[in-house]
PDB file of C-alpha atoms and ligand atoms in Angstrom:
ATOM      1  CA  UNK A1034       0.093   0.091   0.158  1.00 89.00           C
ATOM      2  CA  UNK A1035       1.279   3.415  -0.921  1.00 94.00           C
ATOM      3  CA  UNK A1036       0.961   5.584   2.020  1.00 97.00           C
ATOM      4  CA  UNK A1037       1.220   8.710   0.031  1.00 97.00           C
ATOM      5  CA  UNK A1038       3.722  10.538   1.982  1.00 98.00           C
ATOM      6  CA  UNK A1039       7.013  10.812  -0.298  1.00 98.00           C
ATOM      7  CA  UNK A1040       8.535  13.961  -0.283  1.00 98.00           C
ATOM      8  CA  UNK A1041       6.454  15.185   3.014  1.00 98.00           C
ATOM      9  CA  UNK A1042       8.743  17.011   5.720  1.00 98.00           C
ATOM     10  CA  UNK A1043       8.331  14.965   8.956  1.00 99.00           C
ATOM     11  CA  UNK A1044       9.884  15.975  12.397  1.00 99.00           C
ATOM     12  CA  UNK A1045      10.449  13.361  14.802  1.00 99.00           C
ATOM     13  CA  UNK A1046      11.121  14.165  18.122  1.00 98.00           C
ATOM     14  CA  UNK A1047      13.198  12.026  20.542  1.00 98.00           C
ATOM     15  CA  UNK A1048      14.273   9.849  17.703  1.00 98.00           C
ATOM     16  CA  UNK A1049      17.967   8.742  18.096  1.00 98.00           C
ATOM     17  CA  UNK A1050      16.935   5.362  19.446  1.00 98.00           C
ATOM     18  CA  UNK A1051      13.958   3.417  20.721  1.00 98.00           C
ATOM     19  CA  UNK A1052      10.461   3.757  19.521  1.00 98.00           C
ATOM     20  CA  UNK A1053      11.407   7.556  18.043  1.00 98.00           C
ATOM     21  CA  UNK A1054      13.672   6.126  15.927  1.00 98.00           C
ATOM     22  CA  UNK A1055      11.413   3.569  14.421  1.00 98.00           C
ATOM     23  CA  UNK A1056       9.098   6.047  13.224  1.00 98.00           C
ATOM     24  CA  UNK A1057      11.801   8.049  11.745  1.00 99.00           C
ATOM     25  CA  UNK A1058      12.662   4.921  10.019  1.00 98.00           C
ATOM     26  CA  UNK A1059       9.412   3.932   8.945  1.00 98.00           C
ATOM     27  CA  UNK A1060       8.514   7.504   7.659  1.00 98.00           C
ATOM     28  CA  UNK A1061      11.723   7.481   5.523  1.00 98.00           C
ATOM     29  CA  UNK A1062      10.949   4.144   3.996  1.00 98.00           C
ATOM     30  CA  UNK A1063       7.821   5.727   2.969  1.00 98.00           C
ATOM     31  CA  UNK A1064       9.973   8.293   1.237  1.00 98.00           C
ATOM     32  CA  UNK A1065       9.271  11.071   3.726  1.00 98.00           C
ATOM     33  CA  UNK A1066      12.016  13.713   4.243  1.00 98.00           C
ATOM     34  CA  UNK A1067      12.852  13.287   7.949  1.00 99.00           C
ATOM     35  CA  UNK A1068      14.114  15.397  10.816  1.00 99.00           C
ATOM     36  CA  UNK A1069      15.091  13.382  13.820  1.00 99.00           C
ATOM     37  CA  UNK A1070      15.909  15.333  17.316  1.00 98.00           C
ATOM     38  CA  UNK A1071      17.629  14.282  20.441  1.00 98.00           C
ATOM     39  CA  UNK A1072      19.600  15.678  23.151  1.00 98.00           C
ATOM     40  CA  UNK A1073      22.938  13.423  22.458  1.00 98.00           C
ATOM     41  CA  UNK A1074      24.914  14.491  19.606  1.00 98.00           C
ATOM     42  CA  UNK A1075      26.663  11.386  18.538  1.00 98.00           C
ATOM     43  CA  UNK A1076      24.075   8.584  18.459  1.00 98.00           C
ATOM     44  CA  UNK A1077      22.043  11.032  17.150  1.00 98.00           C
ATOM     45  CA  UNK A1078      23.741  11.551  14.124  1.00 98.00           C
ATOM     46  CA  UNK A1079      24.820   8.037  13.855  1.00 98.00           C
ATOM     47  CA  UNK A1080      21.391   7.282  13.453  1.00 98.00           C
ATOM     48  CA  UNK A1081      20.115   9.611  11.134  1.00 98.00           C
ATOM     49  CA  UNK A1082      22.885   8.993   8.685  1.00 98.00           C
ATOM     50  CA  UNK A1083      21.749   5.248   8.841  1.00 98.00           C
ATOM     51  CA  UNK A1084      18.211   6.436   8.006  1.00 98.00           C
ATOM     52  CA  UNK A1085      19.240   9.331   5.777  1.00 98.00           C
ATOM     53  CA  UNK A1086      17.805  11.979   7.786  1.00 98.00           C
ATOM     54  CA  UNK A1087      18.610  15.462   9.236  1.00 98.00           C
ATOM     55  CA  UNK A1088      19.760  15.354  12.676  1.00 98.00           C
ATOM     56  CA  UNK A1089      19.080  18.286  14.674  1.00 98.00           C
ATOM     57  CA  UNK A1090      20.464  18.225  18.588  1.00 98.00           C
ATOM     58  CA  UNK A1091      17.477  19.645  20.632  1.00 98.00           C
ATOM     59  CA  UNK A1092      16.067  18.768  24.035  1.00 98.00           C
ATOM     60  CA  UNK A1093      12.204  19.052  23.728  1.00 98.00           C
ATOM     61  CA  UNK A1094      11.936  20.175  27.418  1.00 98.00           C
ATOM     62  CA  UNK A1095      13.604  23.446  26.838  1.00 98.00           C
ATOM     63  CA  UNK A1096      11.288  26.048  25.296  1.00 98.00           C
ATOM     64  CA  UNK A1097      14.430  27.597  23.502  1.00 98.00           C
ATOM     65  CA  UNK A1098      15.595  24.493  22.094  1.00 98.00           C
ATOM     66  CA  UNK A1099      11.963  23.797  20.601  1.00 98.00           C
ATOM     67  CA  UNK A1100      11.827  27.032  18.716  1.00 99.00           C
ATOM     68  CA  UNK A1101      15.348  26.305  17.276  1.00 98.00           C
ATOM     69  CA  UNK A1102      14.360  22.852  16.352  1.00 99.00           C
ATOM     70  CA  UNK A1103      11.446  24.091  14.236  1.00 99.00           C
ATOM     71  CA  UNK A1104      13.461  26.828  12.627  1.00 98.00           C
ATOM     72  CA  UNK A1105      16.064  24.464  11.718  1.00 98.00           C
ATOM     73  CA  UNK A1106      13.711  21.928   9.891  1.00 98.00           C
ATOM     74  CA  UNK A1107      11.967  24.539   8.295  1.00 98.00           C
ATOM     75  CA  UNK A1108      14.985  26.112   7.183  1.00 98.00           C
ATOM     76  CA  UNK A1109      16.514  22.897   5.768  1.00 98.00           C
ATOM     77  CA  UNK A1110      13.436  20.820   4.816  1.00 98.00           C
ATOM     78  CA  UNK A1111      10.703  23.176   4.666  1.00 98.00           C
ATOM     79  CA  UNK A1112       7.669  23.378   6.479  1.00 98.00           C
ATOM     80  CA  UNK A1113       6.698  20.704   8.775  1.00 98.00           C
ATOM     81  CA  UNK A1114       4.028  18.559   7.444  1.00 98.00           C
ATOM     82  CA  UNK A1115       4.126  15.832   9.711  1.00 99.00           C
ATOM     83  CA  UNK A1116       5.034  16.067  13.417  1.00 99.00           C
ATOM     84  CA  UNK A1117       5.749  12.957  15.695  1.00 99.00           C
ATOM     85  CA  UNK A1118       5.827  14.277  19.413  1.00 99.00           C
ATOM     86  CA  UNK A1119       7.851  11.851  21.263  1.00 98.00           C
ATOM     87  CA  UNK A1120      10.090  12.426  24.486  1.00 98.00           C
ATOM     88  CA  UNK A1121      11.592  10.345  27.220  1.00 95.00           C
ATOM     89  CA  UNK A1122       9.637   8.955  29.850  1.00 96.00           C
ATOM     90  CA  UNK A1123       9.253  10.867  33.218  1.00 97.00           C
ATOM     91  CA  UNK A1124      11.234   9.140  36.208  1.00 96.00           C
ATOM     92  CA  UNK A1125       9.630   6.091  37.574  1.00 94.00           C
ATOM     93  CA  UNK A1126       8.672   5.948  41.292  1.00 93.00           C
ATOM     94  CA  UNK A1127       6.056   5.988  43.627  1.00 94.00           C
ATOM     95  CA  UNK A1128       4.054   9.503  44.969  1.00 97.00           C
ATOM     96  CA  UNK A1129       6.587   9.770  47.939  1.00 97.00           C
ATOM     97  CA  UNK A1130       9.728   9.674  45.645  1.00 96.00           C
ATOM     98  CA  UNK A1131       8.677  12.937  43.520  1.00 98.00           C
ATOM     99  CA  UNK A1132       8.889  16.509  44.927  1.00 98.00           C
ATOM    100  CA  UNK A1133       6.890  19.396  42.970  1.00 98.00           C
ATOM    101  CA  UNK A1134       9.645  20.344  40.904  1.00 98.00           C
ATOM    102  CA  UNK A1135       9.309  16.606  39.282  1.00 98.00           C
ATOM    103  CA  UNK A1136       5.864  17.058  38.716  1.00 98.00           C
ATOM    104  CA  UNK A1137       6.528  20.410  36.755  1.00 98.00           C
ATOM    105  CA  UNK A1138       9.219  18.835  34.806  1.00 98.00           C
ATOM    106  CA  UNK A1139       7.120  15.750  33.933  1.00 98.00           C
ATOM    107  CA  UNK A1140       4.251  18.107  32.656  1.00 98.00           C
ATOM    108  CA  UNK A1141       6.865  20.086  30.677  1.00 98.00           C
ATOM    109  CA  UNK A1142       8.559  16.915  29.038  1.00 98.00           C
ATOM    110  CA  UNK A1143       5.309  15.182  28.149  1.00 97.00           C
ATOM    111  CA  UNK A1144       2.824  17.851  27.777  1.00 98.00           C
ATOM    112  CA  UNK A1145       4.297  21.309  27.569  1.00 98.00           C
ATOM    113  CA  UNK A1146       6.693  20.077  24.809  1.00 98.00           C
ATOM    114  CA  UNK A1147       4.211  18.706  22.829  1.00 98.00           C
ATOM    115  CA  UNK A1148       1.909  21.268  23.043  1.00 98.00           C
ATOM    116  CA  UNK A1149       4.316  23.776  22.229  1.00 99.00           C
ATOM    117  CA  UNK A1150       6.105  22.099  19.373  1.00 99.00           C
ATOM    118  CA  UNK A1151       2.579  21.704  17.604  1.00 99.00           C
ATOM    119  CA  UNK A1152       1.773  25.478  18.381  1.00 98.00           C
ATOM    120  CA  UNK A1153       5.166  26.283  16.301  1.00 99.00           C
ATOM    121  CA  UNK A1154       3.852  24.136  13.097  1.00 98.00           C
ATOM    122  CA  UNK A1155       0.199  24.342  13.394  1.00 98.00           C
ATOM    123  CA  UNK A1156      -0.603  27.359  11.570  1.00 98.00           C
ATOM    124  CA  UNK A1157       1.448  26.470   8.810  1.00 98.00           C
ATOM    125  CA  UNK A1158      -0.381  23.297   8.502  1.00 98.00           C
ATOM    126  CA  UNK A1159      -3.920  25.065   8.921  1.00 98.00           C
ATOM    127  CA  UNK A1160      -2.861  27.601   6.089  1.00 98.00           C
ATOM    128  CA  UNK A1161      -1.897  24.533   3.616  1.00 98.00           C
ATOM    129  CA  UNK A1162      -5.097  22.794   4.706  1.00 98.00           C
ATOM    130  CA  UNK A1163      -3.369  19.872   5.577  1.00 98.00           C
ATOM    131  CA  UNK A1164      -0.850  18.124   8.238  1.00 98.00           C
ATOM    132  CA  UNK A1165      -0.845  15.295  10.552  1.00 98.00           C
ATOM    133  CA  UNK A1166       0.370  15.698  14.479  1.00 98.00           C
ATOM    134  CA  UNK A1167       0.938  12.340  16.083  1.00 98.00           C
ATOM    135  CA  UNK A1168       1.422  12.028  19.832  1.00 98.00           C
ATOM    136  CA  UNK A1169       3.554   8.938  21.410  1.00 98.00           C
ATOM    137  CA  UNK A1170       1.972   8.493  24.558  1.00 98.00           C
ATOM    138  CA  UNK A1171       1.616   5.281  26.665  1.00 98.00           C
ATOM    139  CA  UNK A1172      -0.837   2.831  27.883  1.00 97.00           C
ATOM    140  CA  UNK A1173      -0.017   4.416  31.203  1.00 97.00           C
ATOM    141  CA  UNK A1174      -2.389   7.287  29.697  1.00 98.00           C
ATOM    142  CA  UNK A1175      -4.999   4.804  29.602  1.00 98.00           C
ATOM    143  CA  UNK A1176      -4.821   2.831  33.021  1.00 97.00           C
ATOM    144  CA  UNK A1177      -2.626   2.823  36.174  1.00 96.00           C
ATOM    145  CA  UNK A1178       0.783   1.310  36.078  1.00 93.00           C
ATOM    146  CA  UNK A1179       2.648   0.658  38.710  1.00 90.00           C
ATOM    147  CA  UNK A1180       5.652   2.737  39.869  1.00 91.00           C
ATOM    148  CA  UNK A1181       4.808   5.371  37.154  1.00 95.00           C
ATOM    149  CA  UNK A1182       2.833   7.761  38.774  1.00 98.00           C
ATOM    150  CA  UNK A1183       4.283  10.891  36.984  1.00 98.00           C
ATOM    151  CA  UNK A1184       3.352   9.238  33.750  1.00 98.00           C
ATOM    152  CA  UNK A1185      -0.041   8.480  34.816  1.00 98.00           C
ATOM    153  CA  UNK A1186      -0.778  11.830  35.756  1.00 98.00           C
ATOM    154  CA  UNK A1187       0.847  13.418  32.557  1.00 98.00           C
ATOM    155  CA  UNK A1188      -0.082  10.922  29.985  1.00 98.00           C
ATOM    156  CA  UNK A1189      -4.004  11.318  30.430  1.00 98.00           C
ATOM    157  CA  UNK A1190      -3.265  15.337  30.057  1.00 98.00           C
ATOM    158  CA  UNK A1191      -1.807  14.496  26.519  1.00 98.00           C
ATOM    159  CA  UNK A1192      -4.860  12.461  25.572  1.00 98.00           C
ATOM    160  CA  UNK A1193      -7.217  15.448  26.635  1.00 98.00           C
ATOM    161  CA  UNK A1194      -5.340  17.611  24.566  1.00 98.00           C
ATOM    162  CA  UNK A1195      -4.998  15.389  21.310  1.00 98.00           C
ATOM    163  CA  UNK A1196      -8.874  14.851  21.588  1.00 98.00           C
ATOM    164  CA  UNK A1197      -9.786  18.645  21.891  1.00 98.00           C
ATOM    165  CA  UNK A1198      -7.235  19.890  19.450  1.00 98.00           C
ATOM    166  CA  UNK A1199      -8.370  17.379  16.998  1.00 98.00           C
ATOM    167  CA  UNK A1200     -12.110  18.773  17.248  1.00 98.00           C
ATOM    168  CA  UNK A1201     -10.600  22.455  16.884  1.00 98.00           C
ATOM    169  CA  UNK A1202      -8.639  21.779  13.786  1.00 98.00           C
ATOM    170  CA  UNK A1203     -10.529  18.923  11.717  1.00 98.00           C
ATOM    171  CA  UNK A1204     -12.190  21.201   9.431  1.00 98.00           C
ATOM    172  CA  UNK A1205      -9.008  23.005   8.418  1.00 98.00           C
ATOM    173  CA  UNK A1206      -7.817  19.289   7.157  1.00 98.00           C
ATOM    174  CA  UNK A1207      -5.085  18.633   9.658  1.00 98.00           C
ATOM    175  CA  UNK A1208      -5.303  15.765  11.772  1.00 98.00           C
ATOM    176  CA  UNK A1209      -4.299  14.750  15.409  1.00 98.00           C
ATOM    177  CA  UNK A1210      -3.912  11.335  17.043  1.00 98.00           C
ATOM    178  CA  UNK A1211      -2.319   9.506  19.858  1.00 98.00           C
ATOM    179  CA  UNK A1212      -0.336   6.180  20.087  1.00 98.00           C
ATOM    180  CA  UNK A1213      -0.294   4.509  22.904  1.00 98.00           C
ATOM    181  CA  UNK A1214       2.373   1.676  23.224  1.00 98.00           C
ATOM    182  CA  UNK A1215       2.481  -0.977  25.941  1.00 97.00           C
ATOM    183  CA  UNK A1216       5.662  -3.015  26.253  1.00 96.00           C
ATOM    184  CA  UNK A1217       8.635  -2.232  23.563  1.00 96.00           C
ATOM    185  CA  UNK A1218      11.907  -3.881  24.440  1.00 90.00           C
ATOM    186  CA  UNK A1219      13.801  -0.414  24.625  1.00 94.00           C
ATOM    187  CA  UNK A1220      15.948   1.388  27.111  1.00 91.00           C
ATOM    188  CA  UNK A1221      13.136   2.714  28.756  1.00 89.00           C
ATOM    189  CA  UNK A1222      11.934  -0.503  29.653  1.00 91.00           C
ATOM    190  CA  UNK A1223      14.965  -1.890  30.471  1.00 91.00           C
ATOM    191  CA  UNK A1224      15.221   0.806  33.311  1.00 90.00           C
ATOM    192  CA  UNK A1225      11.788  -0.140  34.477  1.00 90.00           C
ATOM    193  CA  UNK A1226      12.421  -3.571  34.483  1.00 92.00           C
ATOM    194  CA  UNK A1227      15.404  -2.844  36.845  1.00 90.00           C
ATOM    195  CA  UNK A1228      13.245  -1.242  39.259  1.00 89.00           C
ATOM    196  CA  UNK A1229      10.539  -4.222  39.230  1.00 89.00           C
ATOM    197  CA  UNK A1230      13.732  -6.730  39.416  1.00 92.00           C
ATOM    198  CA  UNK A1231      14.981  -4.770  42.433  1.00 90.00           C
ATOM    199  CA  UNK A1232      11.846  -4.811  44.560  1.00 86.00           C
ATOM    200  CA  UNK A1233      10.922  -8.278  43.805  1.00 89.00           C
ATOM    201  CA  UNK A1234      14.421  -9.789  44.295  1.00 93.00           C
ATOM    202  CA  UNK A1235      14.212 -11.305  40.665  1.00 94.00           C
ATOM    203  CA  UNK A1236      16.922 -11.195  38.150  1.00 95.00           C
ATOM    204  CA  UNK A1237      16.127  -8.909  35.300  1.00 94.00           C
ATOM    205  CA  UNK A1238      15.306 -11.363  32.979  1.00 93.00           C
ATOM    206  CA  UNK A1239      12.976 -12.896  35.508  1.00 94.00           C
ATOM    207  CA  UNK A1240      11.227  -9.641  35.835  1.00 93.00           C
ATOM    208  CA  UNK A1241      11.073  -8.984  32.272  1.00 93.00           C
ATOM    209  CA  UNK A1242       9.594 -12.455  31.251  1.00 92.00           C
ATOM    210  CA  UNK A1243       7.113 -12.140  34.437  1.00 92.00           C
ATOM    211  CA  UNK A1244       5.978  -8.806  33.047  1.00 90.00           C
ATOM    212  CA  UNK A1245       5.717  -9.777  29.452  1.00 92.00           C
ATOM    213  CA  UNK A1246       3.807 -12.984  30.439  1.00 94.00           C
ATOM    214  CA  UNK A1247       0.877 -10.496  31.245  1.00 94.00           C
ATOM    215  CA  UNK A1248       0.730  -9.503  27.512  1.00 97.00           C
ATOM    216  CA  UNK A1249      -2.030 -11.562  25.678  1.00 97.00           C
ATOM    217  CA  UNK A1250       0.023 -12.053  22.581  1.00 97.00           C
ATOM    218  CA  UNK A1251       2.649 -13.262  24.505  1.00 94.00           C
ATOM    219  CA  UNK A1252       5.385 -11.315  23.407  1.00 95.00           C
ATOM    220  CA  UNK A1253       6.962  -7.699  23.631  1.00 96.00           C
ATOM    221  CA  UNK A1254       6.062  -5.272  20.878  1.00 97.00           C
ATOM    222  CA  UNK A1255       8.869  -4.581  18.048  1.00 96.00           C
ATOM    223  CA  UNK A1256       9.736  -0.645  17.974  1.00 97.00           C
ATOM    224  CA  UNK A1257       9.142  -1.129  14.054  1.00 97.00           C
ATOM    225  CA  UNK A1258       5.639  -1.979  14.517  1.00 98.00           C
ATOM    226  CA  UNK A1259       4.955   1.105  16.393  1.00 98.00           C
ATOM    227  CA  UNK A1260       6.803   2.922  13.451  1.00 98.00           C
ATOM    228  CA  UNK A1261       4.886   1.396  11.112  1.00 98.00           C
ATOM    229  CA  UNK A1262       1.539   2.595  12.708  1.00 98.00           C
ATOM    230  CA  UNK A1263       2.746   5.850  13.020  1.00 98.00           C
ATOM    231  CA  UNK A1264       3.727   6.199   9.459  1.00 98.00           C
ATOM    232  CA  UNK A1265       0.214   4.984   8.744  1.00 98.00           C
ATOM    233  CA  UNK A1266      -1.353   7.516  11.052  1.00 98.00           C
ATOM    234  CA  UNK A1267       1.094  10.048   9.394  1.00 98.00           C
ATOM    235  CA  UNK A1268      -0.758   9.608   5.805  1.00 98.00           C
ATOM    236  CA  UNK A1269      -3.861  10.592   4.101  1.00 97.00           C
ATOM    237  CA  UNK A1270      -4.733   6.997   4.490  1.00 97.00           C
ATOM    238  CA  UNK A1271      -5.421   7.748   7.886  1.00 98.00           C
ATOM    239  CA  UNK A1272      -7.493  10.925   7.380  1.00 97.00           C
ATOM    240  CA  UNK A1273     -10.471   9.951   8.938  1.00 97.00           C
ATOM    241  CA  UNK A1274      -8.747   8.942  11.977  1.00 98.00           C
ATOM    242  CA  UNK A1275      -8.941  12.351  14.248  1.00 98.00           C
ATOM    243  CA  UNK A1276      -8.782  12.601  18.249  1.00 98.00           C
ATOM    244  CA  UNK A1277      -8.278   8.925  18.508  1.00 98.00           C
ATOM    245  CA  UNK A1278      -5.585   7.375  20.951  1.00 98.00           C
ATOM    246  CA  UNK A1279      -4.888   4.027  19.411  1.00 98.00           C
ATOM    247  CA  UNK A1280      -3.072   1.143  21.807  1.00 97.00           C
ATOM    248  CA  UNK A1281      -0.499  -0.902  20.365  1.00 98.00           C
ATOM    249  CA  UNK A1282       0.116  -3.510  23.074  1.00 98.00           C
ATOM    250  CA  UNK A1283      -0.585  -6.779  22.089  1.00 98.00           C
ATOM    251  CA  UNK A1284      -4.046  -6.784  23.828  1.00 98.00           C
ATOM    252  CA  UNK A1285      -2.405  -5.597  27.258  1.00 97.00           C
ATOM    253  CA  UNK A1286      -4.994  -3.035  28.112  1.00 97.00           C
ATOM    254  CA  UNK A1287      -8.242  -4.059  29.740  1.00 95.00           C
ATOM    255  CA  UNK A1288     -10.432  -0.710  29.696  1.00 93.00           C
ATOM    256  CA  UNK A1289     -13.425  -1.051  27.213  1.00 90.00           C
ATOM    257  CA  UNK A1290     -13.393   2.660  26.239  1.00 76.00           C
TER     258      UNK A1290
HETATM  259  N1  NAP B2131       9.084   1.684  25.312  1.00 77.34           N
HETATM  260  C1  NAP B2131       8.032   1.067  25.638  1.00 77.34           C
HETATM  261  O1  NAP B2131       7.612   0.033  25.807  1.00 77.34           O
HETATM  262  C2  NAP B2131       7.225   2.516  26.007  1.00 77.34           C
HETATM  263  C3  NAP B2131       5.811   1.980  26.573  1.00 77.34           C
HETATM  264  C4  NAP B2131       5.211   3.198  26.512  1.00 77.34           C
HETATM  265  C5  NAP B2131       5.453   4.393  26.751  1.00 77.34           C
HETATM  266  N2  NAP B2131       6.778   4.538  26.076  1.00 77.34           N
HETATM  267  C6  NAP B2131       7.182   6.084  26.136  1.00 77.34           C
HETATM  268  O2  NAP B2131       7.580   6.244  24.744  1.00 77.34           O
HETATM  269  C7  NAP B2131       8.529   7.346  24.850  1.00 77.34           C
HETATM  270  C8  NAP B2131       9.932   7.019  24.108  1.00 77.34           C
HETATM  271  O3  NAP B2131      10.362   5.579  24.779  1.00 77.34           O
HETATM  272  P1  NAP B2131      11.347   4.768  24.169  1.00 77.34           P
HETATM  273  O4  NAP B2131      11.176   3.414  24.972  1.00 77.34           O
HETATM  274  O5  NAP B2131      11.852   4.714  22.883  1.00 77.34           O
HETATM  275  O6  NAP B2131      12.862   5.281  25.023  1.00 77.34           O
HETATM  276  P2  NAP B2131      14.144   5.376  24.836  1.00 77.34           P
HETATM  277  O7  NAP B2131      14.830   3.805  24.069  1.00 77.34           O
HETATM  278  O8  NAP B2131      14.774   5.409  26.305  1.00 77.34           O
HETATM  279  O9  NAP B2131      14.541   6.662  23.886  1.00 77.34           O
HETATM  280  C9  NAP B2131      14.447   7.581  24.046  1.00 77.34           C
HETATM  281  C10 NAP B2131      14.652   8.568  23.422  1.00 77.34           C
HETATM  282  O10 NAP B2131      14.322  10.006  23.341  1.00 77.34           O
HETATM  283  C11 NAP B2131      15.526  10.735  23.526  1.00 77.34           C
HETATM  284  N3  NAP B2131      15.214  11.901  24.734  1.00 77.34           N
HETATM  285  C12 NAP B2131      15.047  11.649  25.678  1.00 77.34           C
HETATM  286  N4  NAP B2131      14.568  12.681  26.167  1.00 77.34           N
HETATM  287  C13 NAP B2131      14.413  13.765  25.434  1.00 77.34           C
HETATM  288  C14 NAP B2131      14.379  15.129  25.500  1.00 77.34           C
HETATM  289  N5  NAP B2131      14.281  15.607  26.591  1.00 77.34           N
HETATM  290  N6  NAP B2131      14.684  15.696  24.263  1.00 77.34           N
HETATM  291  C15 NAP B2131      14.842  15.264  22.984  1.00 77.34           C
HETATM  292  N7  NAP B2131      15.099  14.144  23.118  1.00 77.34           N
HETATM  293  C16 NAP B2131      14.948  12.962  24.172  1.00 77.34           C
HETATM  294  C17 NAP B2131      16.817   9.813  23.562  1.00 77.34           C
HETATM  295  O11 NAP B2131      17.690  10.402  23.254  1.00 77.34           O
HETATM  296  P3  NAP B2131      18.754  11.681  24.461  1.00 77.34           P
HETATM  297  O12 NAP B2131      18.794  10.790  25.691  1.00 77.34           O
HETATM  298  O13 NAP B2131      19.958  11.451  23.456  1.00 77.34           O
HETATM  299  O14 NAP B2131      17.882  12.817  24.352  1.00 77.34           O
HETATM  300  C18 NAP B2131      16.443   8.759  22.975  1.00 77.34           C
HETATM  301  O15 NAP B2131      16.617   9.173  21.480  1.00 77.34           O
HETATM  302  C19 NAP B2131       8.832   7.655  26.156  1.00 77.34           C
HETATM  303  O16 NAP B2131       7.965   8.698  26.840  1.00 77.34           O
HETATM  304  C20 NAP B2131       8.394   6.292  27.001  1.00 77.34           C
HETATM  305  O17 NAP B2131       8.148   6.508  28.129  1.00 77.34           O
HETATM  306  C21 NAP B2131       7.633   3.592  25.933  1.00 77.34           C
END
């Protein structure tokens, strides 16, 4: 199936590895002109070279970096037509582990970064009468996940904003959607597995397989599966999907709506 995004300019945030990188890879494979952003220059440049993308060093939790990132992408690749909002996850831990600064940081990292980046590209999309914004969220936006209280508070806010914004801009031809990954074996999940292993006295491998055994599909997700979903959502094929939060989790989430 031709997704019809060849030649489109796509900005994928937080993409030197893991899920963001897989999104960049899938979009590039479909012929999009991709810009990738992350904080650490070397792995970012290596990943961008492999994928054939533009690398822009940026910390999406910093307002000035967000502005400079979009300016650079527009200058080098033209107006952003596909925006993939992604960032690292907030620190794991229970309520008592986080001070008020940690709460502010989590909201800045996962909500405000996406809101601000979107605000920087949305006027151009509206003027063009097209554009797709995809927010990488988490199943922690749909149900409570142990040890992820910061995520359980900040992710639903992103889903609420996704839904509301989609309704505001749908008539202009711009689409907004969210994806909620379950368990994909990336650095982020390795860190969370370590915490579970320490608490339960299991080895990392035991903690990982015990967690994975709760997935009805019987396996972890492959980052490229999420990348391909995002490429589809970024395409005109998904034009009628607006405001949705799509789980990609092998059947893990139990909620009904
Ligand atoms: N993996 C899963 O199963 C899963 C499930 C649900 C939700 N998620 C969420 O999906 C997102 C991506 O997760 P992942 O598993 O792909 O993580 P990952 O493998 O740790 O990769 C994170 C990527 O984001 C970049 N990054 C982190 N903080 C950044 C910042 N402030 N500004 C710019 N780039 C930043 C990292 O590069 P630098 O460190 O160099 O910046 C790296 O490229 C996270 O929010 C995570 O919580 C993941």
